[in-house]
Amino acid sequence: MKLVVGIVKPFKLDEVKEALREIGVAGLTTTEVEGFGRQRGHTEVYRGAEYQVDFVPKVKVEVLCGDDQADGIVDAITKAARTGKIGDGKIWVTQVEEVLRIRTGERGADAV
Amino acid sequence: MSEGPTPSEMAKRPEQVARLLDRLRALNLAYSPGHHGRWSAARRAGLFDVCLRELFAEGDPPAGVAMVALGGHGRGELAPLSDIDLLILHPGDRPAEVAAVAEKILYPLWDAGFAVGHAVRTVPECTAVAVERLDAATAMLDGRVLTGDEAVWREAHASVLRLVRDEPWAFAGRLLADAHERHGRFGSVSHLIEPDVKEGAGGLRDVCSLGWLAAAVADPGGPEGLEAEGLLGAAERQALDAAQEFLVRVRSALHLATGRATDRLYLDQQAEIAHSLGFADEPGLRAVDGLMRALSEHARQVEHVVANAFNRFLEGGSQPEVVPSPEGVLRAFASLARERGVMSPATLDLIDAVELPAPVEWTEGVCEAFLEILRAGEEGVRALEAMDRIGVLERFLPEWAPIRCRPQRDPYHRYTVDMHLLQALGGMARLLGDAERDDPLAVEAAGLVSDGDALLLGALLHDIGKTGEGNHVPASARVAAEALDRMGLPEPTRELAAFMVAQHLLLPDTATRRDIGDEDLVLDVAAKVGVPERLAALYLLAVADAGATGPLAWTPWRAALVRELVTKVQRVLERGDMGTETAEQLAERVRTLRQLLATEEPGEVDRFLLRMPRSYVLTVPPDEIAAHVPLVRKPIGASEVRTISGQGSREGTFELTVVAADRPGLLSWIAGAFTLAGLSILSAKVFTTEDGVAVDVFEVEGLFERDVGEERWRDFRSTLRKAMEGRLRLAHGVAEKRKRYPAPRDEFPIEVAVHNDASDFFSVVEVGTTDRIGLLFEVTRTLQELRLDVRLAKVATYGSRVVDAFYVRDELGRKVEEAQRIDEIEGALRARLEGLSAAPGAPPALAPSAS
């Protein structure tokens, strides 16, 4: 089992959701997150008032899946979230040791 | 409901308790679960009384012992699964015997599954515990002797009463502090989607607290006593009475439905409770929402009336003058807001006597008084709440009625619609004042606003059409427009407030759901907003709205996105790239274009407009755009070149539109192909469609002869195609061509600069130098080598001096902001231009100049 984590631009969330739905992903978790990568923060100015934006708002998408699905999910997120501009985000995949569905007590692949 | 006893338990059970269980069961079944109000609660208490008296008598108590029902049982209000709270009073000389009596009473009840709390005390112990613990004191204030020595109870009760009556202010203060702490823990009945009808703010415990206040300050106590003391109005007492009955019914229905002594109305029980209380689905209001609406309504009355009574006792009621007219009523509330007071019951009666037509006609005075209330901020909100509770607000604002107490079922909203609007109004008043200095943007925005009234009205009305039907934004815009029209406001105020309501989601929705790095999107928002004051108004409303929604709505995450959008739109407005005039111009151009393309299918025109950048529609004249439509419509091949030519801006110049699949370097190839075709470029406007097709409009003239015909365009197209296919080295061709002509006579200094303040989306590379053959080719080629994407080029020729400006972004779509990179760009361009002036070749003296 794997956990696919994607950090994407907020306005891309709907497209990512839709792309994942199309390849049959049944469940995902999203979180509003802030951070910075190469894009860094920046200073905004409004009528002379300056304020520092240290962290850029992004959305984190997490999908738990079987080993064979991870590539497809990575592809789908990449295609949907890509604008070609700075700040498109990142995706990483980690190995998951154990999964348990709380309601039924199912474990492992059954619980994904 | 508690489970019925099994037959074997029945055998052991004392008959009094078995009878009690039977009778309770019968009582529970006697009415439908939604109709167990206070009568049923009193009856239930009576059934317990009978059983307890029998058990007490059987225990054969010694003299001087009394059994007292405390709390809810004492008041005669027992919900189906309420706890029983008993006090055994005794003289203190025979504790063992008293303990035995208590056991005889309690064990059978415990065995039968009743939750019975008990205390065994002497009179001095009662006094001591009442001093120490507020809940013990209030439980005894509600106490009622069931049986035994009544004199000993009278003594105990009198001592507790003395305690609270000796220092009624301190007692009232303790009650308030306790309520405050309780409300913090359980939340509010009127706001929460899963309220606790007993302990929450506006719940049954608050009703009780009024009884305790009455015991301390009035003789006799009770609501009537408070009314006699001038602490409670007659209408308030009635509202409280109705609320209490409703709350008891809900709580009882909840006990019966769940079989548990729970007082929190969870979502999954609401449908059943709604049904049992007789609520049915109505258009725009489901039965559950009807229940929650009624519950909220009653709970708010409880909160309001209880707070009024306490405040009148602790601070004294306000008695502002009431001129008997609609304006007079508003003035009274305005002065209440100024004084931060609570209406005295006498004043409420005066207001009640004023005839208020429904709806009230808005005179200038009414309008001014209403605005005065709004301007009072937090206190104004309290005044509006007070007006709402006595039904006065909707006389002035009939639009208020449909949203009163209307629950909002989404994860963000904590409050009912009307509560949310009042909170937003309070938030807006704070933003316009100087309370919130932690948001520099809000401070600046507030400074930009000259019409605070409009902002207060916009905040108050922004969700006024949220009645559960359809999209609430247009509905609110419509309803607010009607209300604002009636108010007789100055036109700019009316207009700004109406605009705010209609666009109140523009900033948050755009910022969180759209790509704010897209210039056209920002231009569109700027076009909708038009002027900086409106932008400031929308930002402040977004903050106030979110703050009034709940803690989840205005997170730093959301704030960062909205602020970034605001700063971008503000700069677009400041620079005049877009604004009211430009927006009108844009709309006008689109209208003209539609007329010109009347024969086209309308959907075709829409699709075309969607593909084209706003700057294209704004800079290219509609008749030319109309000619471009067929050129752009069909998908274009990789090395296909389409052109269309027309007259230039003056005699001897031509306009050529070039359409090709966009790619890095295209602009430089076009420039090079022009040079080889013997054409000099006077101006260039470069656009790219959404789907990557370059639509570039050039004004050119012949380098040597004025007449340029179709043959030359064909020449140009074939040169460009060859360059695109890699079959022709333009750099070589252009250099060869340049060599054949003498250098220009005047030399101008080479000026190269990168500016970043002209746009949020592009850096502007400015190049000034002496005009030469193939100059634009050389510059754009250099930009391409620097991996810069040229979005817009402005080419201007002054005699033999050229000043070109290129709007560029780097390969990742960013502006160029690092000093090192800027140096690199300036250096590369300078080097290339210096190389040109060192080499021979320039336009011939014969060539017509653009000046």
PDB file of N, CA, C and O in Angstrom, chain B residues 22-60:
ATOM      1  N   ASP B  22     -45.248   1.903  36.192  1.00  0.00           N
ATOM      2  CA  ASP B  22     -46.434   1.754  35.340  1.00  0.00           C
ATOM      3  C   ASP B  22     -47.013   3.110  34.958  1.00  0.00           C
ATOM      4  O   ASP B  22     -47.333   3.361  33.801  1.00  0.00           O
ATOM      5  N   ARG B  23     -47.109   3.949  35.969  1.00  0.00           N
ATOM      6  CA  ARG B  23     -47.761   5.239  35.720  1.00  0.00           C
ATOM      7  C   ARG B  23     -46.907   6.125  34.819  1.00  0.00           C
ATOM      8  O   ARG B  23     -47.426   6.862  33.978  1.00  0.00           O
ATOM      9  N   LEU B  24     -45.578   6.044  35.018  1.00  0.00           N
ATOM     10  CA  LEU B  24     -44.695   6.837  34.151  1.00  0.00           C
ATOM     11  C   LEU B  24     -44.812   6.378  32.705  1.00  0.00           C
ATOM     12  O   LEU B  24     -44.882   7.167  31.773  1.00  0.00           O
ATOM     13  N   ARG B  25     -44.851   5.029  32.572  1.00  0.00           N
ATOM     14  CA  ARG B  25     -44.977   4.492  31.226  1.00  0.00           C
ATOM     15  C   ARG B  25     -46.284   4.948  30.588  1.00  0.00           C
ATOM     16  O   ARG B  25     -46.332   5.358  29.436  1.00  0.00           O
ATOM     17  N   ALA B  26     -47.332   4.909  31.372  1.00  0.00           N
ATOM     18  CA  ALA B  26     -48.641   5.332  30.875  1.00  0.00           C
ATOM     19  C   ALA B  26     -48.604   6.809  30.477  1.00  0.00           C
ATOM     20  O   ALA B  26     -49.136   7.208  29.445  1.00  0.00           O
ATOM     21  N   LEU B  27     -47.930   7.601  31.323  1.00  0.00           N
ATOM     22  CA  LEU B  27     -47.847   9.040  31.023  1.00  0.00           C
ATOM     23  C   LEU B  27     -47.088   9.277  29.709  1.00  0.00           C
ATOM     24  O   LEU B  27     -47.509  10.062  28.864  1.00  0.00           O
ATOM     25  N   ASN B  28     -45.982   8.542  29.568  1.00  0.00           N
ATOM     26  CA  ASN B  28     -45.180   8.719  28.350  1.00  0.00           C
ATOM     27  C   ASN B  28     -45.979   8.356  27.101  1.00  0.00           C
ATOM     28  O   ASN B  28     -45.752   8.915  26.038  1.00  0.00           O
ATOM     29  N   LEU B  29     -46.897   7.380  27.269  1.00  0.00           N
ATOM     30  CA  LEU B  29     -47.658   6.946  26.102  1.00  0.00           C
ATOM     31  C   LEU B  29     -48.936   7.750  25.913  1.00  0.00           C
ATOM     32  O   LEU B  29     -49.583   7.679  24.866  1.00  0.00           O
ATOM     33  N   ALA B  30     -49.293   8.515  26.913  1.00  0.00           N
ATOM     34  CA  ALA B  30     -50.574   9.216  26.869  1.00  0.00           C
ATOM     35  C   ALA B  30     -50.590  10.313  25.805  1.00  0.00           C
ATOM     36  O   ALA B  30     -51.633  10.671  25.289  1.00  0.00           O
ATOM     37  N   TYR B  31     -49.412  10.866  25.545  1.00  0.00           N
ATOM     38  CA  TYR B  31     -49.339  11.910  24.514  1.00  0.00           C
ATOM     39  C   TYR B  31     -48.280  11.501  23.516  1.00  0.00           C
ATOM     40  O   TYR B  31     -47.377  10.732  23.839  1.00  0.00           O
ATOM     41  N   SER B  32     -48.351  12.079  22.337  1.00  0.00           N
ATOM     42  CA  SER B  32     -47.294  11.807  21.370  1.00  0.00           C
ATOM     43  C   SER B  32     -45.996  12.411  21.922  1.00  0.00           C
ATOM     44  O   SER B  32     -46.040  13.343  22.722  1.00  0.00           O
ATOM     45  N   PRO B  33     -44.850  11.877  21.503  1.00  0.00           N
ATOM     46  CA  PRO B  33     -43.570  12.293  22.125  1.00  0.00           C
ATOM     47  C   PRO B  33     -43.307  13.790  22.033  1.00  0.00           C
ATOM     48  O   PRO B  33     -42.549  14.329  22.839  1.00  0.00           O
ATOM     49  N   GLY B  34     -43.930  14.457  21.078  1.00  0.00           N
ATOM     50  CA  GLY B  34     -43.670  15.889  20.927  1.00  0.00           C
ATOM     51  C   GLY B  34     -44.549  16.753  21.804  1.00  0.00           C
ATOM     52  O   GLY B  34     -44.458  17.972  21.763  1.00  0.00           O
ATOM     53  N   HIS B  35     -45.428  16.164  22.583  1.00  0.00           N
ATOM     54  CA  HIS B  35     -46.383  16.967  23.339  1.00  0.00           C
ATOM     55  C   HIS B  35     -46.226  16.841  24.842  1.00  0.00           C
ATOM     56  O   HIS B  35     -47.171  17.043  25.585  1.00  0.00           O
ATOM     57  N   HIS B  36     -45.027  16.490  25.251  1.00  0.00           N
ATOM     58  CA  HIS B  36     -44.783  16.452  26.693  1.00  0.00           C
ATOM     59  C   HIS B  36     -44.206  17.779  27.133  1.00  0.00           C
ATOM     60  O   HIS B  36     -43.006  17.952  27.215  1.00  0.00           O
ATOM     61  N   GLY B  37     -45.096  18.707  27.378  1.00  0.00           N
ATOM     62  CA  GLY B  37     -44.665  20.031  27.822  1.00  0.00           C
ATOM     63  C   GLY B  37     -44.629  20.117  29.335  1.00  0.00           C
ATOM     64  O   GLY B  37     -44.420  19.115  30.027  1.00  0.00           O
ATOM     65  N   ARG B  38     -44.830  21.336  29.826  1.00  0.00           N
ATOM     66  CA  ARG B  38     -44.721  21.524  31.271  1.00  0.00           C
ATOM     67  C   ARG B  38     -45.809  20.808  32.044  1.00  0.00           C
ATOM     68  O   ARG B  38     -45.606  20.381  33.171  1.00  0.00           O
ATOM     69  N   TRP B  39     -46.999  20.652  31.416  1.00  0.00           N
ATOM     70  CA  TRP B  39     -48.065  19.946  32.137  1.00  0.00           C
ATOM     71  C   TRP B  39     -47.633  18.516  32.415  1.00  0.00           C
ATOM     72  O   TRP B  39     -47.764  18.005  33.528  1.00  0.00           O
ATOM     73  N   SER B  40     -47.087  17.898  31.379  1.00  0.00           N
ATOM     74  CA  SER B  40     -46.620  16.522  31.522  1.00  0.00           C
ATOM     75  C   SER B  40     -45.477  16.458  32.536  1.00  0.00           C
ATOM     76  O   SER B  40     -45.407  15.521  33.352  1.00  0.00           O
ATOM     77  N   ALA B  41     -44.620  17.447  32.508  1.00  0.00           N
ATOM     78  CA  ALA B  41     -43.481  17.456  33.432  1.00  0.00           C
ATOM     79  C   ALA B  41     -43.961  17.590  34.878  1.00  0.00           C
ATOM     80  O   ALA B  41     -43.421  16.956  35.796  1.00  0.00           O
ATOM     81  N   ALA B  42     -45.005  18.392  35.089  1.00  0.00           N
ATOM     82  CA  ALA B  42     -45.541  18.563  36.437  1.00  0.00           C
ATOM     83  C   ALA B  42     -46.216  17.268  36.893  1.00  0.00           C
ATOM     84  O   ALA B  42     -46.077  16.832  38.041  1.00  0.00           O
ATOM     85  N   ARG B  43     -46.895  16.648  35.965  1.00  0.00           N
ATOM     86  CA  ARG B  43     -47.584  15.388  36.274  1.00  0.00           C
ATOM     87  C   ARG B  43     -46.548  14.322  36.661  1.00  0.00           C
ATOM     88  O   ARG B  43     -46.750  13.555  37.613  1.00  0.00           O
ATOM     89  N   ARG B  44     -45.452  14.300  35.924  1.00  0.00           N
ATOM     90  CA  ARG B  44     -44.392  13.317  36.192  1.00  0.00           C
ATOM     91  C   ARG B  44     -43.821  13.545  37.584  1.00  0.00           C
ATOM     92  O   ARG B  44     -43.630  12.608  38.353  1.00  0.00           O
ATOM     93  N   ALA B  45     -43.612  14.819  37.920  1.00  0.00           N
ATOM     94  CA  ALA B  45     -43.093  15.140  39.253  1.00  0.00           C
ATOM     95  C   ALA B  45     -44.084  14.669  40.305  1.00  0.00           C
ATOM     96  O   ALA B  45     -43.697  14.114  41.344  1.00  0.00           O
ATOM     97  N   GLY B  46     -45.374  14.854  40.016  1.00  0.00           N
ATOM     98  CA  GLY B  46     -46.412  14.431  40.956  1.00  0.00           C
ATOM     99  C   GLY B  46     -46.376  12.929  41.192  1.00  0.00           C
ATOM    100  O   GLY B  46     -46.551  12.459  42.319  1.00  0.00           O
ATOM    101  N   LEU B  47     -46.129  12.157  40.130  1.00  0.00           N
ATOM    102  CA  LEU B  47     -46.066  10.699  40.271  1.00  0.00           C
ATOM    103  C   LEU B  47     -44.901  10.298  41.174  1.00  0.00           C
ATOM    104  O   LEU B  47     -45.039   9.409  42.028  1.00  0.00           O
ATOM    105  N   PHE B  48     -43.786  10.975  40.991  1.00  0.00           N
ATOM    106  CA  PHE B  48     -42.636  10.703  41.865  1.00  0.00           C
ATOM    107  C   PHE B  48     -42.971  11.081  43.307  1.00  0.00           C
ATOM    108  O   PHE B  48     -42.624  10.364  44.247  1.00  0.00           O
ATOM    109  N   ASP B  49     -43.665  12.225  43.469  1.00  0.00           N
ATOM    110  CA  ASP B  49     -44.021  12.682  44.806  1.00  0.00           C
ATOM    111  C   ASP B  49     -44.774  11.590  45.570  1.00  0.00           C
ATOM    112  O   ASP B  49     -44.446  11.267  46.711  1.00  0.00           O
ATOM    113  N   VAL B  50     -45.764  11.007  44.878  1.00  0.00           N
ATOM    114  CA  VAL B  50     -46.606   9.983  45.529  1.00  0.00           C
ATOM    115  C   VAL B  50     -45.733   8.820  45.978  1.00  0.00           C
ATOM    116  O   VAL B  50     -45.777   8.384  47.130  1.00  0.00           O
ATOM    117  N   CYS B  51     -44.913   8.337  45.087  1.00  0.00           N
ATOM    118  CA  CYS B  51     -44.072   7.178  45.383  1.00  0.00           C
ATOM    119  C   CYS B  51     -43.106   7.484  46.526  1.00  0.00           C
ATOM    120  O   CYS B  51     -42.938   6.686  47.453  1.00  0.00           O
ATOM    121  N   LEU B  52     -42.511   8.683  46.463  1.00  0.00           N
ATOM    122  CA  LEU B  52     -41.513   9.036  47.474  1.00  0.00           C
ATOM    123  C   LEU B  52     -42.153   9.171  48.851  1.00  0.00           C
ATOM    124  O   LEU B  52     -41.589   8.757  49.855  1.00  0.00           O
ATOM    125  N   ARG B  53     -43.355   9.748  48.874  1.00  0.00           N
ATOM    126  CA  ARG B  53     -44.048   9.886  50.170  1.00  0.00           C
ATOM    127  C   ARG B  53     -44.319   8.520  50.762  1.00  0.00           C
ATOM    128  O   ARG B  53     -44.141   8.289  51.954  1.00  0.00           O
ATOM    129  N   GLU B  54     -44.730   7.583  49.914  1.00  0.00           N
ATOM    130  CA  GLU B  54     -45.027   6.234  50.404  1.00  0.00           C
ATOM    131  C   GLU B  54     -43.766   5.569  50.940  1.00  0.00           C
ATOM    132  O   GLU B  54     -43.779   4.972  52.015  1.00  0.00           O
ATOM    133  N   LEU B  55     -42.670   5.716  50.193  1.00  0.00           N
ATOM    134  CA  LEU B  55     -41.423   5.081  50.633  1.00  0.00           C
ATOM    135  C   LEU B  55     -40.938   5.712  51.936  1.00  0.00           C
ATOM    136  O   LEU B  55     -40.426   5.034  52.829  1.00  0.00           O
ATOM    137  N   PHE B  56     -41.097   7.030  52.047  1.00  0.00           N
ATOM    138  CA  PHE B  56     -40.663   7.754  53.243  1.00  0.00           C
ATOM    139  C   PHE B  56     -41.450   7.264  54.471  1.00  0.00           C
ATOM    140  O   PHE B  56     -40.881   6.944  55.512  1.00  0.00           O
ATOM    141  N   ALA B  57     -42.761   7.146  54.275  1.00  0.00           N
ATOM    142  CA  ALA B  57     -43.612   6.720  55.388  1.00  0.00           C
ATOM    143  C   ALA B  57     -43.223   5.313  55.826  1.00  0.00           C
ATOM    144  O   ALA B  57     -43.157   5.014  57.023  1.00  0.00           O
ATOM    145  N   GLU B  58     -42.940   4.453  54.866  1.00  0.00           N
ATOM    146  CA  GLU B  58     -42.584   3.074  55.204  1.00  0.00           C
ATOM    147  C   GLU B  58     -41.278   3.003  55.970  1.00  0.00           C
ATOM    148  O   GLU B  58     -41.059   2.080  56.740  1.00  0.00           O
ATOM    149  N   GLY B  59     -40.430   3.961  55.733  1.00  0.00           N
ATOM    150  CA  GLY B  59     -39.126   3.962  56.405  1.00  0.00           C
ATOM    151  C   GLY B  59     -39.234   4.340  57.872  1.00  0.00           C
ATOM    152  O   GLY B  59     -38.238   4.264  58.592  1.00  0.00           O
ATOM    153  N   ASP B  60     -40.405   4.782  58.285  1.00  0.00           N
ATOM    154  CA  ASP B  60     -40.659   5.123  59.677  1.00  0.00           C
ATOM    155  C   ASP B  60     -39.623   6.102  60.228  1.00  0.00           C
ATOM    156  O   ASP B  60     -38.851   5.786  61.140  1.00  0.00           O
TER     157      ASP B  60
END
